[in-house]
């Protein structure tokens, strides 16, 4: 039961990560003579209000989606490997590492948002940065994936141990005639 719940959590974390990457992560609004508002996803920056760019000179350099997609792919791969016993330790290592990669990517994205929000409030009061749904879904994906990574690990009670010996334990000692004593 625990193992299946962990597999489900790994897959759910991957789906949530991909959904969060497609939704807006945060919005930035600049209150100038004409209001300009941007919406940042894991893949691009979209202009919501204000002048629309005519060419590619306002191309997006935001690519948080690539490591998020890689982490989601590794979560799915870990879930597939865990279904077969022959992958054993490799699958458990992947199930522990992929959620940590996702946490690292989301942590970096969240830090960028916090830095933008903090910097804008201190220096430029006409700029407002606010979180969007995608950022919170990514945080939930991290929690779910971490829970799945923990649930699929083997607990020491589940590890097969050698059977306890029945009866007295006898150790054979070497004969004194075979070994010379050194004085």
Coordinates of N, CA and C in Angstrom, one line a residue:
X1 N 0.8 -1.2 0.0 CA 0.0 0.0 0.0 C 0.9 1.3 0.0
X2 N 1.9 1.3 0.9 CA 2.8 2.4 1.0 C 3.5 2.6 -0.3
X3 N 4.0 1.6 -0.9 CA 4.7 1.6 -2.2 C 3.8 2.2 -3.3
X4 N 2.6 1.7 -3.4 CA 1.7 2.2 -4.5 C 1.3 3.7 -4.3
X5 N 1.1 4.0 -3.0 CA 0.8 5.4 -2.7 C 2.0 6.3 -3.1
X6 N 3.2 5.8 -2.9 CA 4.4 6.6 -3.3 C 4.6 6.7 -4.8
X7 N 4.2 5.6 -5.5 CA 4.3 5.7 -7.0 C 3.2 6.7 -7.5
X8 N 2.0 6.7 -6.9 CA 1.0 7.6 -7.3 C 1.5 9.1 -7.0
X9 N 2.1 9.3 -5.9 CA 2.5 10.6 -5.5 C 3.6 11.1 -6.5
X10 N 4.5 10.2 -6.9 CA 5.6 10.6 -7.8 C 4.9 11.0 -9.2
X11 N 4.0 10.2 -9.6 CA 3.3 10.6 -10.9 C 2.5 11.9 -10.8
X12 N 1.8 12.0 -9.6 CA 1.0 13.2 -9.4 C 1.9 14.4 -9.3
X13 N 3.1 14.3 -8.7 CA 4.0 15.4 -8.6 C 4.5 15.8 -10.0
X14 N 4.7 14.8 -10.9 CA 5.2 15.1 -12.3 C 4.1 15.9 -13.0
X15 N 2.8 15.4 -12.9 CA 1.7 16.1 -13.6 C 1.6 17.5 -13.1
X16 N 1.6 17.7 -11.8 CA 1.4 19.0 -11.2 C 2.6 19.9 -11.6
X17 N 3.8 19.4 -11.7 CA 4.9 20.2 -12.2 C 4.7 20.7 -13.6
X18 N 4.2 19.8 -14.4 CA 4.0 20.2 -15.8 C 2.9 21.2 -16.0
X19 N 1.8 21.0 -15.2 CA 0.7 21.9 -15.2 C 1.1 23.3 -14.7
X20 N 1.9 23.3 -13.6 CA 2.4 24.6 -13.0 C 3.3 25.3 -14.0
X21 N 4.1 24.5 -14.8 CA 5.0 25.2 -15.7 C 4.2 25.8 -16.9
X22 N 3.0 25.4 -17.2 CA 2.2 25.9 -18.3 C 1.4 27.2 -17.8
X23 N 1.1 27.2 -16.5 CA 0.4 28.4 -16.0 C 1.3 29.5 -15.7
X24 N 0.7 30.8 -15.6 CA 1.5 31.9 -15.2 C 2.2 31.8 -13.8
X25 N 3.5 32.1 -13.7 CA 4.2 32.0 -12.4 C 4.0 33.3 -11.6
X26 N 4.2 34.4 -12.3 CA 4.0 35.7 -11.6 C 3.7 36.8 -12.6
X27 N 3.2 37.9 -12.1 CA 2.8 39.0 -13.0 C 3.6 40.3 -12.5
X28 N 4.0 41.1 -13.5 CA 4.6 42.4 -13.2 C 3.8 43.5 -13.9
X29 N 3.5 44.5 -13.1 CA 2.8 45.6 -13.7 C 3.6 46.9 -13.4
X30 N 3.8 47.7 -14.5 CA 4.5 48.9 -14.4 C 3.5 50.0 -14.6
X31 N 3.3 50.9 -13.6 CA 2.3 52.0 -13.7 C 3.1 53.3 -14.2
X32 N 3.1 53.4 -15.5 CA 3.8 54.6 -16.1 C 2.7 55.4 -16.7
X33 N 3.0 56.2 -17.7 CA 1.9 57.0 -18.4 C 0.9 56.0 -19.0
X34 N 1.4 54.9 -19.4 CA 0.5 53.9 -20.0 C 0.8 52.6 -19.2
X35 N -0.2 51.9 -18.6 CA 0.1 50.8 -17.8 C 0.6 49.6 -18.7
X36 N 1.7 49.0 -18.2 CA 2.3 47.9 -18.9 C 2.3 46.7 -17.9
X37 N 1.7 45.6 -18.4 CA 1.6 44.4 -17.5 C 2.1 43.2 -18.2
X38 N 3.0 42.4 -17.6 CA 3.6 41.2 -18.1 C 3.1 40.0 -17.3
X39 N 3.0 38.9 -18.0 CA 2.7 37.6 -17.3 C 3.9 36.6 -17.6
X40 N 4.5 36.1 -16.6 CA 5.7 35.3 -16.8 C 5.3 33.8 -16.6
X41 N 5.5 33.0 -17.6 CA 5.3 31.5 -17.4 C 6.7 30.9 -17.4
X42 N 6.7 29.6 -17.2 CA 8.0 28.9 -17.2 C 8.7 28.9 -18.6
X43 N 7.9 29.3 -19.6 CA 8.4 29.2 -21.0 C 8.6 30.5 -21.6
X44 N 7.8 31.5 -21.3 CA 7.9 32.8 -22.0 C 7.3 33.9 -21.1
X45 N 7.4 35.1 -21.7 CA 6.8 36.3 -21.1 C 5.8 36.9 -22.0
X46 N 4.6 37.1 -21.5 CA 3.5 37.6 -22.4 C 3.1 39.0 -21.9
X47 N 2.8 39.9 -22.8 CA 2.3 41.2 -22.5 C 0.8 41.1 -22.4
X48 N 0.3 41.5 -21.2 CA -1.2 41.4 -21.0 C -1.8 42.8 -21.4
X49 N -1.3 43.8 -20.8 CA -1.8 45.2 -21.2 C -0.6 46.0 -21.6
X50 N -0.8 47.0 -22.4 CA 0.2 47.9 -22.8 C 0.6 47.6 -24.3
X51 N 1.7 48.3 -24.7 CA 2.1 48.1 -26.1 C 2.6 46.7 -26.4
X52 N 2.1 46.1 -27.4 CA 2.5 44.8 -27.8 C 3.8 44.9 -28.7
X53 N 4.8 44.0 -28.5 CA 6.0 44.1 -29.3 C 5.7 43.8 -30.8
X54 N 6.3 44.6 -31.7 CA 6.1 44.4 -33.1 C 7.0 43.3 -33.7
X55 N 8.1 43.1 -33.0 CA 9.1 42.1 -33.6 C 9.6 41.2 -32.5
X56 N 10.6 40.5 -32.8 CA 11.2 39.6 -31.8 C 12.2 40.3 -30.9
X57 N 12.3 41.6 -30.9 CA 13.3 42.3 -30.1 C 12.9 42.2 -28.6
X58 N 11.6 41.8 -28.3 CA 11.2 41.5 -26.9 C 11.0 40.0 -26.7
X59 N 12.1 39.3 -27.1 CA 12.0 37.8 -26.9 C 12.2 37.5 -25.5
X60 N 11.6 36.3 -25.1 CA 11.8 35.9 -23.7 C 13.1 35.2 -23.5
X61 N 13.7 35.4 -22.4 CA 14.9 34.7 -22.0 C 14.5 33.8 -20.8
X62 N 13.3 33.8 -20.4 CA 12.9 33.0 -19.3 C 12.7 31.5 -19.7
X63 N 13.4 30.6 -19.2 CA 13.3 29.2 -19.6 C 13.3 28.3 -18.3
X64 N 12.5 28.6 -17.3 CA 12.4 27.8 -16.2 C 11.8 26.4 -16.5
X65 N 11.1 26.4 -17.6 CA 10.3 25.2 -18.0 C 11.2 24.0 -18.4
X66 N 12.4 24.2 -18.9 CA 13.3 23.1 -19.3 C 13.7 22.3 -18.1
X67 N 14.2 22.8 -17.0 CA 14.6 21.9 -15.9 C 13.3 21.4 -15.2
X68 N 12.2 22.1 -15.2 CA 11.0 21.6 -14.6 C 10.5 20.3 -15.4
X69 N 10.6 20.4 -16.7 CA 10.2 19.3 -17.6 C 11.1 18.1 -17.4
X70 N 12.4 18.4 -17.2 CA 13.4 17.3 -17.0 C 13.1 16.6 -15.7
X71 N 12.8 17.4 -14.6 CA 12.5 16.9 -13.3 C 11.2 16.0 -13.4
X72 N 10.2 16.5 -14.1 CA 9.0 15.8 -14.2 C 9.2 14.5 -15.0
X73 N 10.0 14.5 -16.0 CA 10.4 13.3 -16.7 C 11.1 12.3 -15.8
X74 N 12.0 12.8 -15.0 CA 12.7 11.9 -14.1 C 11.8 11.3 -13.0
X75 N 10.8 12.1 -12.6 CA 9.8 11.5 -11.7 C 9.0 10.4 -12.3
X76 N 8.6 10.5 -13.6 CA 7.9 9.5 -14.3 C 8.8 8.3 -14.5
X77 N 10.1 8.5 -14.8 CA 11.1 7.4 -15.0 C 11.3 6.7 -13.7
X78 N 11.4 7.4 -12.6 CA 11.5 6.7 -11.3 C 10.3 5.8 -11.0
X79 N 9.1 6.3 -11.3 CA 7.9 5.5 -11.0 C 7.9 4.3 -11.9
X80 N 8.3 4.4 -13.2 CA 8.4 3.3 -14.1 C 9.4 2.3 -13.6
X81 N 10.6 2.7 -13.2 CA 11.7 1.9 -12.7 C 11.2 1.1 -11.4
X82 N 10.5 1.8 -10.6 CA 10.1 1.2 -9.3 C 9.1 0.1 -9.5
X83 N 8.5 0.0 -10.6 CA 7.5 -1.1 -10.9 C 8.2 -2.4 -11.1
X84 N 9.5 -2.4 -11.4 CA 10.3 -3.6 -11.7 C 11.4 -3.8 -10.6
X85 N 11.5 -4.9 -10.1 CA 12.4 -5.2 -9.0 C 13.9 -5.1 -9.5
X86 N 14.1 -5.4 -10.7 CA 15.5 -5.5 -11.1 C 16.2 -4.1 -11.1
X87 N 15.5 -3.0 -11.0 CA 16.1 -1.7 -11.0 C 16.4 -1.3 -9.5
X88 N 15.8 -1.9 -8.6 CA 16.0 -1.8 -7.1 C 16.6 -0.4 -6.6
X89 N 17.9 -0.5 -6.3 CA 18.5 0.7 -5.7 C 18.6 1.9 -6.7
X90 N 18.7 1.6 -7.9 CA 18.8 2.7 -8.9 C 17.4 3.5 -8.9
X91 N 16.4 2.7 -8.9 CA 15.0 3.3 -8.9 C 14.8 4.1 -7.6
X92 N 15.2 3.6 -6.5 CA 15.0 4.3 -5.2 C 15.9 5.6 -5.2
X93 N 17.1 5.5 -5.7 CA 18.0 6.7 -5.8 C 17.3 7.7 -6.7
X94 N 16.8 7.3 -7.8 CA 16.1 8.2 -8.7 C 14.9 8.8 -8.1
X95 N 14.1 8.0 -7.4 CA 12.9 8.5 -6.7 C 13.3 9.5 -5.6
X96 N 14.5 9.4 -5.0 CA 14.9 10.4 -4.0 C 15.5 11.6 -4.7
X97 N 16.2 11.5 -5.8 CA 16.9 12.6 -6.4 C 16.0 13.5 -7.3
X98 N 15.1 12.9 -8.0 CA 14.2 13.7 -8.9 C 13.4 14.7 -8.1
X99 N 12.7 14.3 -7.0 CA 12.0 15.4 -6.3 C 12.9 16.5 -5.8
X100 N 14.1 16.1 -5.4 CA 15.1 17.2 -4.9 C 15.5 18.1 -6.1
X101 N 15.6 17.6 -7.3 CA 15.9 18.4 -8.4 C 14.7 19.4 -8.7
X102 N 13.5 18.9 -8.6 CA 12.3 19.7 -8.7 C 12.3 20.8 -7.7
X103 N 12.6 20.4 -6.4 CA 12.6 21.4 -5.3 C 13.7 22.5 -5.7
X104 N 14.8 22.1 -6.2 CA 15.8 23.1 -6.5 C 15.4 24.0 -7.6
X105 N 14.7 23.5 -8.6 CA 14.3 24.4 -9.7 C 13.2 25.3 -9.2
X106 N 12.2 24.8 -8.4 CA 11.1 25.7 -7.9 C 11.7 26.7 -6.9
X107 N 12.7 26.3 -6.1 CA 13.3 27.2 -5.2 C 13.9 28.4 -6.0
X108 N 14.6 28.1 -7.0 CA 15.3 29.1 -7.8 C 14.2 30.0 -8.4
X109 N 13.2 29.5 -9.0 CA 12.1 30.3 -9.6 C 11.4 31.2 -8.5
X110 N 11.2 30.6 -7.3 CA 10.6 31.3 -6.2 C 11.5 32.5 -5.7
X111 N 12.8 32.2 -5.7 CA 13.8 33.2 -5.3 C 13.8 34.4 -6.3
X112 N 13.7 34.1 -7.6 CA 13.6 35.1 -8.6 C 12.4 36.0 -8.4
X113 N 11.3 35.3 -8.1 CA 10.0 36.1 -7.9 C 10.2 37.0 -6.6
X114 N 10.7 36.4 -5.5 CA 10.9 37.2 -4.3 C 11.8 38.3 -4.5
X115 N 12.9 38.1 -5.2 CA 13.8 39.2 -5.5 C 13.2 40.3 -6.3
X116 N 12.4 40.0 -7.3 CA 11.7 41.0 -8.1 C 10.7 41.7 -7.3
X117 N 10.0 41.0 -6.4 CA 8.9 41.6 -5.6 C 9.6 42.5 -4.6
X118 N 10.6 42.1 -3.9 CA 11.3 42.9 -2.9 C 12.0 44.1 -3.5
X119 N 12.7 43.9 -4.6 CA 13.4 45.0 -5.2 C 12.5 46.1 -5.8
X120 N 11.4 45.6 -6.3 CA 10.4 46.6 -6.9 C 9.8 47.4 -5.8
X121 N 9.5 46.9 -4.6 CA 8.9 47.6 -3.5 C 9.8 48.7 -2.9
X122 N 11.1 48.3 -2.8 CA 12.0 49.2 -2.2 C 12.4 50.3 -3.1
X123 N 12.8 50.0 -4.4 CA 13.3 51.0 -5.3 C 12.3 51.7 -6.1
X124 N 11.4 50.9 -6.6 CA 10.5 51.4 -7.6 C 9.0 51.2 -7.2
X125 N 8.4 52.2 -6.5 CA 7.0 51.9 -6.1 C 6.0 51.8 -7.2
X126 N 6.3 52.2 -8.4 CA 5.3 52.1 -9.5 C 5.3 50.7 -10.1
X127 N 6.2 49.8 -9.7 CA 6.2 48.5 -10.2 C 5.6 47.5 -9.2
X128 N 4.8 46.6 -9.6 CA 4.1 45.7 -8.7 C 4.4 44.3 -9.3
X129 N 4.9 43.4 -8.4 CA 5.1 42.0 -8.8 C 4.3 41.1 -7.9
X130 N 3.4 40.3 -8.5 CA 2.5 39.4 -7.7 C 2.6 38.0 -8.2
X131 N 2.5 37.0 -7.2 CA 2.6 35.6 -7.6 C 1.3 35.2 -8.4
X132 N 1.4 34.2 -9.2 CA 0.3 33.6 -9.9 C 0.1 32.2 -9.6
X133 N -0.9 31.6 -10.1 CA -1.3 30.2 -9.7 C -0.2 29.2 -10.0
X134 N 0.5 29.3 -11.1 CA 1.5 28.4 -11.5 C 2.6 28.2 -10.4
X135 N 3.0 29.3 -9.8 CA 4.0 29.2 -8.8 C 3.5 28.4 -7.6
X136 N 2.3 28.5 -7.2 CA 1.8 27.8 -6.0 C 1.6 26.3 -6.4
X137 N 1.2 26.0 -7.6 CA 1.0 24.6 -8.1 C 2.4 24.0 -8.1
X138 N 3.4 24.7 -8.5 CA 4.8 24.1 -8.4 C 5.2 23.8 -7.0
X139 N 4.9 24.6 -6.1 CA 5.2 24.4 -4.7 C 4.5 23.1 -4.2
X140 N 3.2 23.0 -4.6 CA 2.4 21.8 -4.2 C 3.0 20.6 -4.9
X141 N 3.5 20.7 -6.1 CA 4.1 19.6 -6.8 C 5.4 19.1 -6.1
X142 N 6.1 20.0 -5.5 CA 7.3 19.7 -4.8 C 7.0 18.9 -3.5
X143 N 6.0 19.3 -2.8 CA 5.5 18.6 -1.6 C 5.1 17.2 -1.9
X144 N 4.3 17.1 -3.0 CA 3.7 15.8 -3.4 C 4.8 14.8 -3.9
X145 N 5.8 15.4 -4.7 CA 6.9 14.6 -5.2 C 7.8 14.1 -4.0
X146 N 8.1 15.0 -3.1 CA 8.9 14.7 -1.9 C 8.2 13.6 -1.1
X147 N 6.9 13.7 -0.9 CA 6.2 12.6 -0.2 C 6.3 11.3 -0.9
X148 N 6.2 11.3 -2.2 CA 6.3 10.1 -3.0 C 7.7 9.5 -2.9
X149 N 8.7 10.4 -3.0 CA 10.1 9.9 -2.9 C 10.4 9.2 -1.5
X150 N 9.8 9.7 -0.5 CA 9.9 9.2 0.8 C 9.2 7.8 1.0
X151 N 8.0 7.8 0.4 CA 7.1 6.6 0.6 C 7.6 5.4 -0.1
X152 N 8.4 5.6 -1.2 CA 8.8 4.4 -2.0 C 10.2 3.9 -1.5
X153 N 10.8 4.6 -0.5 CA 12.0 4.0 0.0 C 11.7 2.8 0.9
X154 N 12.7 1.9 1.0 CA 12.5 0.7 1.8 C 12.8 1.0 3.2
X155 N 11.9 0.6 4.1 CA 12.1 0.8 5.5 C 12.9 -0.4 6.0
X156 N 13.8 -0.2 7.0 CA 14.6 -1.3 7.5 C 13.8 -2.5 7.9
X157 N 12.6 -2.4 8.4 CA 11.8 -3.6 8.7 C 11.4 -4.4 7.5
X158 N 11.4 -3.7 6.3 CA 11.0 -4.4 5.1 C 12.2 -5.1 4.4
X159 N 13.4 -4.8 4.8 CA 14.6 -5.4 4.2 C 14.7 -6.8 4.7
X160 N 14.9 -7.7 3.8 CA 15.0 -9.1 4.2 C 16.3 -9.4 5.0
X161 N 16.1 -10.0 6.1 CA 17.3 -10.3 7.0 C 17.5 -11.8 7.0
X162 N 18.7 -12.2 7.4 CA 19.0 -13.6 7.6 C 18.2 -14.1 8.7
X163 N 17.8 -15.4 8.6 CA 17.0 -15.9 9.7 C 17.8 -16.1 11.0
X164 N 17.2 -15.9 12.1 CA 17.8 -16.1 13.4 C 18.1 -17.6 13.6
X165 N 19.3 -17.9 14.1 CA 19.7 -19.4 14.3 C 18.8 -20.0 15.4
X166 N 18.5 -21.2 15.2 CA 17.7 -22.0 16.2 C 18.7 -22.8 17.0
X167 N 18.5 -22.8 18.3 CA 19.4 -23.6 19.2 C 20.6 -22.8 19.5
X168 N 21.6 -23.5 20.2 CA 22.8 -22.9 20.6 C 23.7 -22.6 19.4
X169 N 24.5 -21.5 19.5 CA 25.5 -21.2 18.5 C 26.8 -21.7 19.0
X170 N 27.5 -22.5 18.1 CA 28.7 -23.2 18.4 C 29.8 -22.6 17.5
X171 N 30.9 -22.1 18.1 CA 32.0 -21.6 17.3 C 33.2 -22.6 17.5
X172 N 33.8 -23.0 16.4 CA 34.9 -24.0 16.5 C 36.2 -23.2 16.6
X173 N 36.9 -23.5 17.6 CA 38.2 -22.9 17.9 C 39.3 -23.8 17.4
X174 N 40.4 -23.1 17.0 CA 41.5 -24.0 16.4 C 42.2 -24.8 17.5
X175 N 42.7 -26.0 17.1 CA 43.3 -26.9 18.0 C 44.7 -26.2 18.5
X176 N 45.0 -26.5 19.7 CA 46.3 -25.9 20.2 C 47.5 -26.6 19.6
X177 N 47.4 -27.8 19.1 CA 48.5 -28.6 18.6 C 48.9 -28.0 17.2
X178 N 47.9 -27.5 16.5 CA 48.2 -26.9 15.1 C 48.9 -25.6 15.2
X179 N 48.7 -24.9 16.3 CA 49.3 -23.5 16.3 C 50.3 -23.5 17.4
X180 N 51.5 -22.9 17.1 CA 52.5 -22.8 18.1 C 52.2 -21.5 18.9
X181 N 52.5 -21.6 20.2 CA 52.4 -20.4 21.0 C 53.7 -19.7 21.0
X182 N 53.5 -18.4 20.9 CA 54.7 -17.5 21.0 C 54.8 -16.9 22.4
X183 N 56.0 -17.0 22.9 CA 56.1 -16.5 24.3 C 57.0 -15.3 24.3

